Every structure is written in structure tokens, then in C-alpha cells.
Coordinates of C-alpha atoms and ligand atoms in Angstrom, one line a residue:
M5 CA 108.4 64.6 132.0
P6 CA 105.5 66.3 130.3
T7 CA 102.5 63.9 129.8
P8 CA 100.8 64.1 126.5
S9 CA 98.1 65.8 127.1
S10 CA 95.3 65.6 124.3
T11 CA 94.8 69.3 124.6
D12 CA 97.9 71.1 125.1
P13 CA 98.4 72.5 121.5
L14 CA 102.2 72.7 121.7
L15 CA 102.4 69.1 122.5
I16 CA 100.2 67.7 120.3
L17 CA 102.3 69.9 117.7
S18 CA 105.6 68.6 118.4
S19 CA 104.5 65.1 118.7
A20 CA 103.5 65.6 115.4
L21 CA 107.0 67.2 114.3
Q22 CA 108.9 65.1 116.2
T23 CA 107.6 62.0 114.1
A24 CA 108.0 63.6 110.9
F25 CA 111.7 64.4 112.2
E26 CA 112.1 60.8 112.7
A27 CA 111.2 59.9 109.2
V28 CA 113.1 62.3 107.7
A29 CA 116.0 61.4 109.7
G30 CA 115.5 58.2 109.4
R31 CA 116.0 57.2 113.2
A32 CA 114.7 58.8 116.9
G33 CA 116.3 61.1 118.5
I34 CA 116.4 65.1 116.9
D35 CA 113.7 66.9 119.4
P36 CA 112.2 69.4 117.6
V37 CA 112.3 72.8 119.7
I38 CA 108.9 74.4 120.1
R39 CA 109.3 77.9 121.1
S40 CA 106.2 80.0 120.9
S41 CA 106.6 83.7 119.9
E42 CA 104.6 86.8 119.2
H43 CA 104.3 86.4 115.5
A44 CA 103.6 82.8 115.3
D45 CA 101.9 80.8 117.9
A46 CA 104.9 77.7 117.5
Q47 CA 108.4 78.1 115.7
A48 CA 110.2 74.9 115.5
N49 CA 113.9 74.6 115.1
G50 CA 115.6 71.5 114.7
A51 CA 115.9 71.2 111.1
L52 CA 119.8 72.9 111.5
A53 CA 120.6 69.9 113.5
L54 CA 119.8 67.2 111.4
A55 CA 120.8 69.0 108.4
K56 CA 124.3 68.9 109.7
E57 CA 123.8 65.0 109.9
L58 CA 122.3 64.7 106.4
G59 CA 124.5 66.9 104.8
Q60 CA 121.8 68.5 103.2
S61 CA 120.9 72.6 103.5
P62 CA 118.5 73.4 106.8
R63 CA 115.8 74.6 104.3
Q64 CA 115.6 71.5 102.5
V65 CA 115.4 69.7 105.7
A66 CA 112.9 71.8 106.8
D67 CA 110.9 71.2 103.5
A68 CA 111.3 67.7 103.7
V69 CA 110.0 67.4 107.5
L70 CA 107.0 69.5 106.3
A71 CA 106.3 67.1 103.5
Q72 CA 106.4 64.2 105.8
C73 CA 104.0 65.9 108.8
A74 CA 100.9 64.3 107.9
G75 CA 97.8 66.0 109.5
L76 CA 99.4 69.5 110.0
T77 CA 96.5 71.5 107.9
D78 CA 94.2 70.1 110.6
I79 CA 96.6 71.8 113.3
C80 CA 98.2 75.0 111.2
S81 CA 96.5 77.5 109.5
S82 CA 100.1 78.8 108.1
V83 CA 103.1 76.6 107.8
E84 CA 106.2 78.6 106.2
V85 CA 109.8 77.9 106.2
A86 CA 111.6 81.1 107.4
G87 CA 115.2 82.2 107.8
P88 CA 118.1 79.5 107.8
G89 CA 115.7 76.6 108.8
F90 CA 112.7 77.5 111.1
L91 CA 109.2 76.7 110.8
N92 CA 106.8 79.1 111.3
L93 CA 103.5 77.4 112.5
V94 CA 100.4 79.2 113.2
F95 CA 97.5 77.5 115.0
N96 CA 94.6 77.0 112.9
N97 CA 91.3 78.8 115.1
D98 CA 89.3 75.8 114.7
F99 CA 91.7 73.3 116.2
L100 CA 91.9 75.6 119.2
A101 CA 88.4 75.9 119.7
G102 CA 87.9 72.3 119.5
L103 CA 90.7 71.7 121.9
L104 CA 89.1 74.3 124.2
K105 CA 85.5 72.6 124.0
Q106 CA 87.7 69.3 125.5
V107 CA 89.1 71.1 128.3
S108 CA 85.5 72.4 129.0
D109 CA 84.2 69.1 129.1
D110 CA 86.9 67.7 130.9
P111 CA 86.3 68.1 135.0
R112 CA 90.3 68.4 135.3
L113 CA 90.6 71.1 132.5
G114 CA 93.0 69.7 130.8
I115 CA 95.5 68.6 133.1
G116 CA 96.9 65.0 132.7
K117 CA 98.0 62.6 135.2
V118 CA 101.3 61.2 135.7
T119 CA 103.0 58.0 136.4
K120 CA 102.4 57.8 140.1
R121 CA 104.9 58.1 142.6
K122 CA 105.1 57.7 146.3
V123 CA 105.8 61.1 147.4
V124 CA 106.3 62.0 151.2
I125 CA 106.8 65.8 152.0
D126 CA 108.0 67.5 154.7
Y127 CA 107.0 70.7 155.5
S128 CA 105.7 73.3 158.1
A129 CA 107.1 71.2 161.2
P130 CA 107.1 74.1 163.9
N131 CA 108.6 73.5 167.2
V132 CA 107.1 72.7 170.2
A133 CA 106.2 75.0 173.1
K134 CA 107.2 77.8 170.1
E135 CA 104.8 79.9 168.6
M136 CA 104.7 79.5 164.8
H137 CA 106.1 82.2 163.6
V138 CA 106.5 84.0 160.3
G139 CA 109.8 81.9 160.2
H140 CA 106.7 78.9 159.3
L141 CA 104.9 81.0 156.8
R142 CA 107.0 79.8 153.2
T143 CA 107.3 76.1 154.2
T144 CA 103.5 76.1 155.4
V145 CA 102.2 77.7 152.2
I146 CA 104.9 76.4 149.9
G147 CA 104.5 72.6 151.0
D148 CA 100.7 73.1 151.2
S149 CA 100.4 74.0 147.8
L150 CA 102.9 71.3 146.2
V151 CA 100.6 69.0 148.2
R152 CA 97.5 69.8 146.5
M153 CA 99.2 70.0 143.0
L154 CA 101.3 66.7 143.6
T155 CA 97.8 64.9 144.6
F156 CA 95.9 66.5 141.6
V157 CA 98.3 64.9 139.0
G158 CA 97.9 61.6 140.5
H159 CA 100.8 60.9 143.2
D160 CA 100.4 59.1 146.2
V161 CA 101.2 62.3 148.6
I162 CA 102.2 61.7 152.2
R163 CA 102.4 64.7 154.5
E164 CA 104.7 64.6 157.2
N165 CA 104.9 67.8 159.6
H166 CA 107.9 67.1 161.1
I167 CA 107.5 69.1 164.2
G168 CA 110.6 69.5 167.1
D169 CA 108.9 67.9 169.6
W170 CA 112.6 66.2 170.9
G171 CA 115.6 66.9 172.6
T172 CA 117.2 68.8 175.7
P173 CA 115.0 71.6 175.9
F174 CA 112.3 69.3 177.3
G175 CA 113.8 68.7 180.5
M176 CA 113.3 72.3 181.5
L177 CA 110.0 72.5 179.8
I178 CA 108.7 69.8 181.7
E179 CA 110.0 71.1 185.3
H180 CA 108.4 74.2 184.3
L181 CA 105.1 72.7 183.9
L182 CA 105.8 71.0 187.1
D183 CA 106.5 74.4 189.1
L184 CA 103.3 75.8 187.7
G185 CA 101.0 73.0 188.4
E186 CA 99.5 71.3 185.4
T187 CA 96.3 72.8 185.5
K188 CA 97.6 76.4 185.7
A189 CA 100.5 75.3 183.0
A190 CA 97.7 74.5 180.7
E191 CA 95.7 77.6 181.0
H192 CA 98.8 79.4 180.4
L193 CA 99.7 77.5 176.9
S194 CA 96.1 77.2 176.1
L195 CA 96.2 81.0 176.0
G196 CA 98.4 80.6 172.8
D197 CA 101.2 82.1 175.0
L198 CA 103.6 79.1 173.8
D199 CA 106.8 81.9 173.5
G200 CA 105.9 82.9 177.2
F201 CA 106.1 79.9 178.8
Y202 CA 109.3 78.8 176.8
K203 CA 111.3 81.9 178.1
Q204 CA 109.9 81.1 181.9
A205 CA 111.8 77.8 181.3
R206 CA 114.7 79.2 179.7
A207 CA 115.1 81.9 182.2
K208 CA 115.1 79.4 185.0
F209 CA 117.2 77.2 183.7
D210 CA 119.8 80.0 182.9
G211 CA 119.6 81.9 186.4
D212 CA 118.5 79.2 188.7
E213 CA 121.5 75.9 189.2
A214 CA 119.1 73.5 191.1
F215 CA 116.6 73.7 187.9
Q216 CA 119.3 73.2 185.8
V217 CA 120.1 70.1 187.8
R218 CA 116.6 69.0 187.7
A219 CA 116.1 70.0 184.0
R220 CA 119.1 67.7 183.1
S221 CA 117.8 64.9 185.2
R222 CA 114.3 64.9 183.4
V223 CA 116.2 64.8 180.1
V224 CA 117.4 61.5 181.0
L225 CA 113.9 60.3 182.4
L226 CA 112.4 61.5 179.1
Q227 CA 114.7 59.2 176.8
G228 CA 114.9 56.2 178.9
G229 CA 111.0 56.0 178.7
D230 CA 110.0 57.1 182.3
D231 CA 105.8 56.8 182.2
E232 CA 105.3 59.9 184.3
T233 CA 107.6 62.1 182.6
R234 CA 105.8 60.8 178.9
R235 CA 102.9 61.8 180.0
L236 CA 103.8 65.3 180.7
W237 CA 105.6 65.4 177.6
K238 CA 102.8 64.4 175.9
L239 CA 100.7 67.1 177.5
L240 CA 103.1 69.8 176.3
V241 CA 103.1 68.1 172.6
N242 CA 99.3 68.2 172.7
L243 CA 99.0 71.8 173.7
S244 CA 101.2 72.9 171.1
T245 CA 99.7 71.3 168.5
Q246 CA 96.5 72.1 169.1
H247 CA 97.8 75.8 168.7
F248 CA 99.2 74.5 165.4
N249 CA 96.0 73.0 164.2
A250 CA 94.4 76.4 165.0
V251 CA 96.7 78.3 162.7
Y252 CA 96.5 75.4 159.8
E253 CA 92.7 75.5 160.2
L254 CA 92.5 79.0 159.8
L255 CA 95.0 79.2 156.9
G256 CA 93.5 76.5 155.1
V257 CA 96.3 74.7 155.2
L258 CA 95.7 70.4 154.8
L259 CA 98.0 69.4 157.9
T260 CA 96.2 67.4 160.9
D261 CA 97.1 65.1 163.8
D262 CA 96.9 62.6 161.4
D263 CA 100.5 64.3 159.5
L264 CA 102.4 64.7 162.6
M265 CA 105.3 62.8 162.5
G266 CA 107.9 64.8 164.9
E267 CA 111.5 64.1 165.7
S268 CA 110.3 61.7 168.5
A269 CA 108.4 59.5 166.5
Y270 CA 112.2 58.8 165.0
N271 CA 113.4 57.9 168.7
D272 CA 113.4 53.9 168.8
L273 CA 115.5 54.1 165.1
L274 CA 118.7 56.1 166.2
P275 CA 120.7 53.4 167.8
Q276 CA 120.2 51.4 164.5
V277 CA 121.1 54.4 162.8
I278 CA 124.6 54.3 164.3
T279 CA 125.1 50.1 164.3
R280 CA 124.0 50.6 160.6
L281 CA 126.7 52.9 159.7
D282 CA 129.2 51.4 161.9
K283 CA 128.7 47.9 160.2
L284 CA 128.8 49.5 156.7
G285 CA 132.3 50.7 157.8
L286 CA 131.1 54.5 157.4
L287 CA 131.5 55.5 160.9
Q288 CA 134.8 57.1 162.0
Q289 CA 135.6 59.0 165.3
S290 CA 136.3 62.9 165.5
D291 CA 136.9 64.9 168.7
G292 CA 135.2 62.1 170.9
A293 CA 132.3 62.2 168.4
D294 CA 130.9 59.5 166.1
V295 CA 130.9 61.2 162.7
V296 CA 130.7 60.2 158.9
F297 CA 133.0 61.9 156.3
P298 CA 130.7 62.6 153.3
P299 CA 133.5 63.8 150.5
G300 CA 133.2 67.3 149.0
Y301 CA 132.3 69.1 152.8
T302 CA 134.8 71.6 154.2
N303 CA 134.9 73.9 157.5
R304 CA 136.5 77.4 157.0
E305 CA 139.8 75.8 157.5
G306 CA 139.7 73.8 154.6
D307 CA 139.4 70.4 156.6
P308 CA 137.0 67.8 156.1
L309 CA 134.1 68.5 157.1
P310 CA 132.2 65.8 159.3
L311 CA 128.3 64.8 160.0
I312 CA 128.2 64.2 163.7
V313 CA 125.7 61.6 164.2
Q314 CA 126.4 60.8 167.9
K315 CA 127.7 63.2 170.4
G316 CA 130.7 62.3 173.2
Q317 CA 128.1 61.5 176.0
G318 CA 126.1 59.1 173.5
G319 CA 123.4 62.0 172.7
F320 CA 121.9 61.9 169.1
N321 CA 121.2 64.9 167.1
Y322 CA 119.1 66.3 164.3
A323 CA 121.3 64.7 161.7
T324 CA 120.9 61.5 163.3
S325 CA 117.1 62.0 163.3
D326 CA 116.9 63.4 159.6
L327 CA 119.1 60.3 158.6
A328 CA 116.3 57.8 160.6
C329 CA 113.7 60.0 158.7
V330 CA 115.0 58.9 155.4
I331 CA 115.4 55.2 156.7
D332 CA 111.9 55.5 157.5
R333 CA 110.5 57.2 154.5
I334 CA 112.2 54.9 152.0
E335 CA 111.5 51.1 153.8
R336 CA 108.8 51.5 156.1
L337 CA 106.7 53.9 153.4
N338 CA 108.3 52.9 150.3
A339 CA 108.7 56.6 149.3
D340 CA 110.3 57.0 146.2
L341 CA 110.3 60.7 146.1
L342 CA 111.3 62.6 149.3
L343 CA 110.7 66.1 149.4
Y344 CA 112.1 68.5 152.2
V345 CA 110.5 72.0 152.1
V346 CA 112.8 73.6 154.3
G347 CA 114.9 77.2 154.5
A348 CA 117.8 77.5 152.3
P349 CA 120.2 77.9 155.7
Q350 CA 119.6 74.5 156.5
A351 CA 121.0 73.6 152.8
Q352 CA 124.3 72.2 154.2
H353 CA 122.7 69.9 156.9
L354 CA 120.5 68.2 154.4
S355 CA 122.7 67.8 151.6
M356 CA 125.3 66.2 153.9
V357 CA 122.3 63.8 155.5
F358 CA 121.5 63.0 151.4
D359 CA 124.4 62.2 150.8
V360 CA 125.7 60.1 153.8
A361 CA 122.0 58.3 153.2
H362 CA 123.3 57.3 149.7
M363 CA 126.7 56.3 151.1
A364 CA 125.0 53.8 153.3
G365 CA 122.8 52.9 149.9
W366 CA 119.4 53.7 152.0
L367 CA 118.8 56.0 149.3
A368 CA 119.6 54.8 146.0
E369 CA 118.3 55.2 142.2
P370 CA 115.3 55.6 141.3
N371 CA 114.8 57.1 144.9
E372 CA 115.7 60.6 145.4
A373 CA 115.3 63.2 148.1
V374 CA 115.1 67.3 147.0
H375 CA 115.9 69.9 149.6
V376 CA 113.2 72.4 148.5
A377 CA 114.6 75.4 149.8
F378 CA 113.0 79.1 150.0
G379 CA 114.5 82.3 151.2
N380 CA 113.4 84.5 154.1
V381 CA 110.4 86.6 154.5
L382 CA 112.0 90.3 155.3
G383 CA 110.5 93.3 157.0
S384 CA 110.7 96.9 155.4
D385 CA 114.0 97.7 156.7
R386 CA 115.4 94.1 154.5
K387 CA 116.4 92.4 157.9
M388 CA 114.7 89.2 159.5
M389 CA 110.8 90.5 159.9
K390 CA 110.2 91.3 163.7
S391 CA 106.9 92.2 165.7
R392 CA 106.8 95.3 167.8
S393 CA 108.3 93.8 170.7
G394 CA 111.3 92.5 168.5
D395 CA 110.6 88.9 168.8
P396 CA 109.5 87.4 165.8
L397 CA 106.1 88.1 164.3
K398 CA 103.8 85.5 165.4
F399 CA 101.9 83.6 162.6
I400 CA 98.3 83.9 163.9
D401 CA 99.0 87.9 164.6
L402 CA 99.8 88.3 160.8
V403 CA 97.0 86.2 159.4
E404 CA 94.6 88.2 162.0
E405 CA 96.0 91.7 160.5
A406 CA 95.8 90.6 156.9
V407 CA 92.0 89.5 157.0
T408 CA 91.4 92.8 158.9
R409 CA 93.0 95.0 156.6
A410 CA 91.6 93.1 153.7
D411 CA 87.9 93.4 155.2
E412 CA 88.4 97.3 155.2
S413 CA 89.4 97.2 151.6
I414 CA 86.4 95.5 150.4
A415 CA 84.2 97.6 152.5
T416 CA 85.4 100.6 150.9
K417 CA 85.5 98.9 147.0
N418 CA 81.8 97.4 147.6
P419 CA 80.2 99.2 150.7
N420 CA 77.0 97.7 149.8
L421 CA 77.8 94.4 150.9
P422 CA 76.3 93.0 153.7
E423 CA 78.6 92.6 156.7
A424 CA 78.3 88.9 156.9
E425 CA 79.1 88.2 153.7
R426 CA 82.1 90.7 153.7
K427 CA 83.7 89.0 156.8
V428 CA 83.5 85.5 154.9
I429 CA 85.4 87.1 151.7
A430 CA 87.8 89.3 153.8
Q431 CA 88.9 85.8 155.3
M432 CA 89.2 84.6 151.7
V433 CA 91.1 87.9 150.5
G434 CA 93.5 88.2 153.3
I435 CA 94.3 84.7 153.6
G436 CA 94.7 84.6 149.7
A437 CA 97.1 87.6 149.7
V438 CA 99.6 86.5 152.2
K439 CA 99.7 83.4 150.5
Y440 CA 100.1 84.7 146.8
A441 CA 102.9 86.7 147.9
D442 CA 105.0 84.4 149.0
L443 CA 104.0 81.7 146.7
S444 CA 104.3 84.4 143.7
T445 CA 108.4 84.8 144.6
D446 CA 110.8 82.7 143.5
R447 CA 110.9 80.3 146.6
V448 CA 114.7 80.3 146.5
R449 CA 114.9 84.2 146.8
D450 CA 114.2 86.1 149.8
Y451 CA 111.1 89.0 150.0
V452 CA 109.9 91.9 151.4
F453 CA 106.6 91.6 153.1
D454 CA 104.8 94.7 151.9
W455 CA 100.9 94.8 153.2
E456 CA 100.0 97.6 150.9
R457 CA 101.4 95.7 147.8
M458 CA 100.1 92.4 148.4
L459 CA 96.5 93.5 149.2
S460 CA 96.4 95.6 146.2
F461 CA 93.7 95.1 143.7
D462 CA 96.2 95.9 140.6
G463 CA 99.1 94.0 139.7
N464 CA 100.3 90.1 140.5
T465 CA 98.5 89.9 143.8
G466 CA 96.2 87.6 145.1
P467 CA 93.2 90.0 145.5
Y468 CA 93.8 91.0 141.8
L469 CA 93.4 87.5 140.7
Q470 CA 90.3 86.8 142.7
Y471 CA 88.7 89.9 141.5
A472 CA 89.0 88.7 138.0
H473 CA 87.3 85.5 138.8
A474 CA 84.6 87.4 140.9
R475 CA 84.2 89.8 137.8
I476 CA 83.5 86.9 135.6
C477 CA 80.8 85.7 137.9
S478 CA 79.7 88.7 138.2
I479 CA 78.5 88.9 134.4
F480 CA 76.9 85.6 134.5
R481 CA 74.8 87.0 137.7
R482 CA 74.1 90.4 136.1
A483 CA 72.7 88.9 132.6
G484 CA 71.0 86.3 134.6
I485 CA 72.7 83.5 133.1
E486 CA 74.0 80.0 134.5
R487 CA 77.3 79.4 133.8
E488 CA 76.9 75.5 133.1
S489 CA 74.2 76.7 130.1
V490 CA 77.2 78.3 127.9
R491 CA 79.6 74.4 128.3
N492 CA 78.1 73.1 125.4
I493 CA 79.2 75.5 123.1
T494 CA 82.2 75.5 121.2
P495 CA 83.5 78.9 121.0
N496 CA 84.3 80.5 117.6
L497 CA 87.6 82.1 117.7
V498 CA 87.8 85.4 115.5
E499 CA 89.0 88.4 117.4
P500 CA 93.1 88.1 118.2
Q501 CA 92.4 88.8 121.6
E502 CA 90.1 85.7 121.2
R503 CA 92.7 83.8 119.9
E504 CA 95.4 84.8 122.8
L505 CA 93.0 83.9 125.4
A506 CA 92.5 80.6 124.1
I507 CA 96.1 79.6 123.6
K508 CA 96.5 80.6 127.2
L509 CA 93.5 78.5 128.4
L510 CA 95.0 75.5 126.5
A511 CA 98.4 75.7 128.7
F512 CA 97.3 75.7 132.3
N513 CA 98.5 71.3 132.0
A514 CA 102.1 72.5 131.1
A515 CA 101.9 75.4 133.5
V516 CA 101.3 73.1 136.3
I517 CA 103.9 70.3 135.1
D518 CA 106.2 73.0 134.5
T519 CA 105.7 74.0 138.3
I520 CA 105.6 70.9 139.9
D521 CA 108.8 69.6 137.9
K522 CA 110.6 72.5 139.3
Y523 CA 108.8 72.6 142.5
S524 CA 108.3 76.3 142.3
P525 CA 104.6 77.7 142.7
H526 CA 105.5 80.7 141.2
R527 CA 105.5 79.4 137.9
L528 CA 101.6 78.5 138.2
C529 CA 101.2 82.2 140.1
T530 CA 103.1 83.6 136.6
Y531 CA 100.8 81.6 134.6
I532 CA 97.4 82.6 136.3
Y533 CA 98.6 86.1 136.1
E534 CA 99.0 85.8 132.8
L535 CA 95.9 84.4 132.2
A536 CA 94.1 87.1 133.9
T537 CA 95.8 90.1 131.9
T538 CA 95.1 87.9 129.2
F539 CA 91.2 87.9 129.8
T540 CA 91.7 91.5 130.6
A541 CA 92.2 92.5 126.9
F542 CA 89.9 90.1 125.6
Y543 CA 87.5 91.7 127.6
E544 CA 88.2 95.2 126.9
H545 CA 88.2 94.4 123.3
C546 CA 85.3 92.0 122.6
P547 CA 82.2 93.2 124.1
V548 CA 80.2 89.9 126.0
L549 CA 77.0 90.8 126.9
K550 CA 76.7 93.3 124.2
A551 CA 78.4 91.5 121.3
E552 CA 77.0 92.0 118.0
D553 CA 74.9 88.8 117.5
E554 CA 73.9 86.0 119.8
N555 CA 76.1 83.4 118.5
I556 CA 79.6 85.7 119.2
R557 CA 77.9 86.3 122.6
Q558 CA 77.2 83.1 123.4
S559 CA 80.9 82.2 122.1
R560 CA 82.5 84.9 124.2
L561 CA 80.6 83.6 127.4
A562 CA 81.9 80.3 127.3
L563 CA 85.6 82.1 127.0
C564 CA 84.7 83.8 130.4
D565 CA 83.2 80.8 131.7
L566 CA 86.2 78.3 131.2
T567 CA 88.4 81.3 131.6
A568 CA 86.8 81.5 135.7
R569 CA 87.2 77.8 135.9
V570 CA 90.9 78.1 135.2
L571 CA 91.2 80.9 137.3
N572 CA 89.3 79.0 140.4
Q573 CA 91.2 75.6 139.9
G574 CA 94.7 77.5 139.5
L575 CA 94.4 79.5 142.4
A576 CA 92.8 76.5 144.4
L577 CA 96.2 74.1 143.4
L578 CA 97.8 77.4 145.5
G579 CA 95.6 77.0 148.1
I580 CA 93.7 80.3 147.5
E581 CA 90.0 80.4 147.5
T582 CA 88.2 82.3 145.0
P583 CA 84.8 84.1 146.4
E584 CA 82.0 85.0 143.7
Q585 CA 82.3 88.3 144.4
M586 CA 84.1 90.8 146.0
Ligands
LIG6 N1 111.9 72.0 163.1 C1 112.8 72.3 162.1 C2 113.0 73.7 162.4 O1 112.3 74.5 163.0 C3 112.5 71.8 161.0 C4 112.4 70.7 160.4 C5 112.7 70.2 159.1 N2 112.7 68.3 158.4 C6 113.7 68.0 158.7 N3 113.1 66.6 158.3 N4 114.6 68.2 159.4 O2 114.2 73.9 161.8

């Protein structure tokens, strides 16, 4: 639901037309469909549907609508009925310029606030005692950008990092910790070698029966709440979250310890999930397990597929904890929108969990749960991306490589930049490149991770957009003009490239709303990229510092400044920083 923003020309126009349509139709309900086209700024349709109802020709209806449309001359410089009954409308330059000034005066740059919802967003969610690897990139980066956007438009956003900190592997992990001794284990883990630790524990578990027995009884102690076992478990969890935090900080992701809400947090709720399902009469027995059969799911044989909520020996599982999670988010946090930024392979699991929660009445309108699914990151061989050792590429190594590569390319591009400054910029560019490459791909698709492409200064890449921003900053720097000094200017739109740029700048709100509507950051990326290319066309055709007179120069500087602000804000909503020079 787009917010009527007072600076979006298409929204202003469509609401004026809507009123006129309603007046002609004598009732509400026919929506003018507005499209921007290359030839006219807006093209309204809808006369056809109305004509049918009124028994008139579409062109007659279009004329009648125009006659009813007060104030259209303030908005449009040209209005005509075309073809079978289209209205072709061209925005008036002064109208656009006035809106630009309003956007420039607005610290939110025209982005409206929406009706507030309480949103819980579940993202990142790595597993304890395992290294964060490339598989966590997308959930972390997409989740972070959605958090930023949802917060910016006024929602009450609760971040939840649903880390895997519970379950049977902790038996073997704790026993391995005891074998090593706490101090040695802590040293080992704080080096960041979580995977090594996990693998050693696993190897012992697989090869040593006595160890297996110890590990199993340790799980029982853990679940029974034994103090010493809980202390050791907490030690493992803390060592892992320290590592996660280091990654988040390096990436500039908003998650902190306050957002941790791992599987263990739902432990006390698990028995309740079963009793509540049972009371509702939803629980059934299948192969000795307690299950629920949400309609519409079948296995390979075509038999109904159950969601297992309690295994034979009384053990709970991932589904039980996700059901508890829904209860907690709705009943304790009073959330009305639950977002799960989780990979596409978990689609069936989440869909079954949501369906069971609906059947149980835990999840009911207007509350909703959405799986914000995403595809894989692939290596150049189009297989899951791996490191040289064959393990999934560690997140931290990936980020470090990005920064090193960015540093090298900035050094080539701008050799005069002092090293200390270059290092700071390289951090922003390297990390921005990785994030942008990820966010700019439609999240449901897989994409091939390609260093050269993502770090290129050309094309739809992070560095290109950051560079577009830095280039504008340098126009002002070179001329010794303060950016703020041009903010009281209402631009004068004369050249077609100036108009194009104005229309793009005014579409920022619509792009953000559309992105949030579909939980698809690539839509905002596309907008920012188009803004940058529209700016380039403007800059090539319209001299700024060398403009023919001072008024034109000031007007163009105002367009430059506003473009830089929208680039900066747009990238910030994606979690990407914008250096002032590169
Ligand atoms: N830790 C899980 C994994 O690595 C992801 C958890 C996603 N969130 C959830 N509520 N299931 O697969």
C-alpha cells in the first residue's frame, strides 16, 4: 500500500485523475492505470473500463474525465486524448521543479512514513560452533537491508538472530571441550577455528564408542538443565557469538548480542506446543512420532506428508522450535508481521510450520508470516561456492579478500590517495561490492559470485554507484562550493536530461515502497542504478561548473547535490556506505 507522498508526481497525478474518474462514474472504484512511457511522462488508461459501464465511447469518457480534472494545468504542460481513449499527460516543468525543492527541503528526501506494523525479522541465524560461511551471506545482507528500510518507513522492527544453539551436537561439543580442557578449547575457538573444533568433535563421535555414550548422556544433562553442563554450553555459545559479532561489525550489519534469540530460547515453550496442538485435536500418531498433517503436502509416494513435532523418544525438533517461535513472536512480542529471511530449500518446512500455526489459530489475519526466500551463491563452476580446501568459503575470508581487491583497484585508479585514507575507502568499497552484488540479484535466483564483475567500476555494481556519488562530491570540492549552499535553489528544468533526472529523483519514494512491498532489495538497486545512469546522461549533456550563466550553474549544482543525497540515502538503505572520494 503506497503512502500518498506529497512529492511523488505520479501519485499526485493519479489521485487527481481518480477523483475525476469517480466524478464521471458517479461512484468510486475505477482506477486510472498510470504508466510512464518514453514519450509522455504519464499515460493514463481506465477510460476503456468506464466506457463499457457508461455505454459511451472511450474517447468521450476521456474528454469528460479531463473536464472534471481540476488543477491538471498546474501539474501538466500538455494533456491530450490519444488512440482509443488514452490520456497522454506531460508533466509541467515548474511543477516538477517545485516538488524537487520540497524533496530537497525534506531530510527524508520524499520518503513517506507508512502505517506502523510490528515486524519481527529472522535473519542471519548461523549455527554455534560452526564458522559463518558464504551460505550465510545472503540472509545476513538481505535481512540487514530490509531492517534498514522497514525501520526508515516507520515500522517497529525487532531483529531476531535465530542461531542454532541447541540440539544433539552439543553433547559431543561439550565432551570435546572437556577433553581439551576449557582453557585450551577457548584458545582454539577464539582463534576463529570453529570448524576445526566441530570437525574434531565429530570425528571422535564417529570413531569412539565411549565418547558417543558420553556425548549422549551429556545431551540429556543439557536438556535436564544441569548447571555445570549449562555453564559449559554457554561457554561454547559465547565463543561462537563473539566470532559472529566480529563478522557483523566488519560488515556493518546491525545485529548485536541484544538480537540473539536462538533455538535454545524456545526450549521452555516446546512442551506447550505439543499440549496445545493436542488440546486442539490436531496431533496424530505416525510411525511412533507425534505429527500434524497440514492439508496439501504429499511425499514422493503421494501420501500425506506430516510435520513431525515430537519424535518417538520425546525429542523435539526444528519444527517444534519454529512453532514455538511463531507463538512467542505473536503472543509475547505482539508482532503482526513475521519475516523469515531463510534460503529457498527451507520453503516446505516454513510453509508447513505456517500452515500448522494457522490451523492452531496462532497465526491469524491480519497477522502474517512471510518466507523471504533466496537462492544460492554459486562458484564459477555453478556449484555451491567452496574454498580451496573444499569447505564452504568462510565469511571472514571472503570479506577480507573483497577489501584487499578493492584496495588494489583504488590504488590503481587514484594513486595519489594517501594510504590511510585509501584503506578506509577500500573497506567501504570492498564490502559495498559484495553486498551490492548480492542485493542487486533478484533474491529468488541463484547467482555466480564473480570478483571481477562485482568490483568493476562499470555497470550495475556497488563501486560504480559509490563512484557516481564520489564524483558529485568532487564537483563541489573542486569548485570550493559548500553543498548546503545550493539547497535553497529551486532548479530550473530546461534540457530534457534535466527533466529526466528530476523525474527519476522524484521516484525515490515509489522505489522504496515497491521494494518493501515485495521484500526485494534488487528493486531499490535497479532504481539507484537508473538514477546513476540518468545522472551520467545529464552530466554529459549539461555542463555544470562551466554552465553558460550563474543561474543555470546554481540550478544544475542543486540537481547534482540532490542526486548525491538520494544516492547516499538509497545505498544507506541497502547497508552500503558512500565515500566522498575514491
Ligand atoms: N540456523 C538455521 C540454519 O542454519 C536457520 C534458522 C532460520 N530461522 C528459523 N526460524 N528457522 O539452517
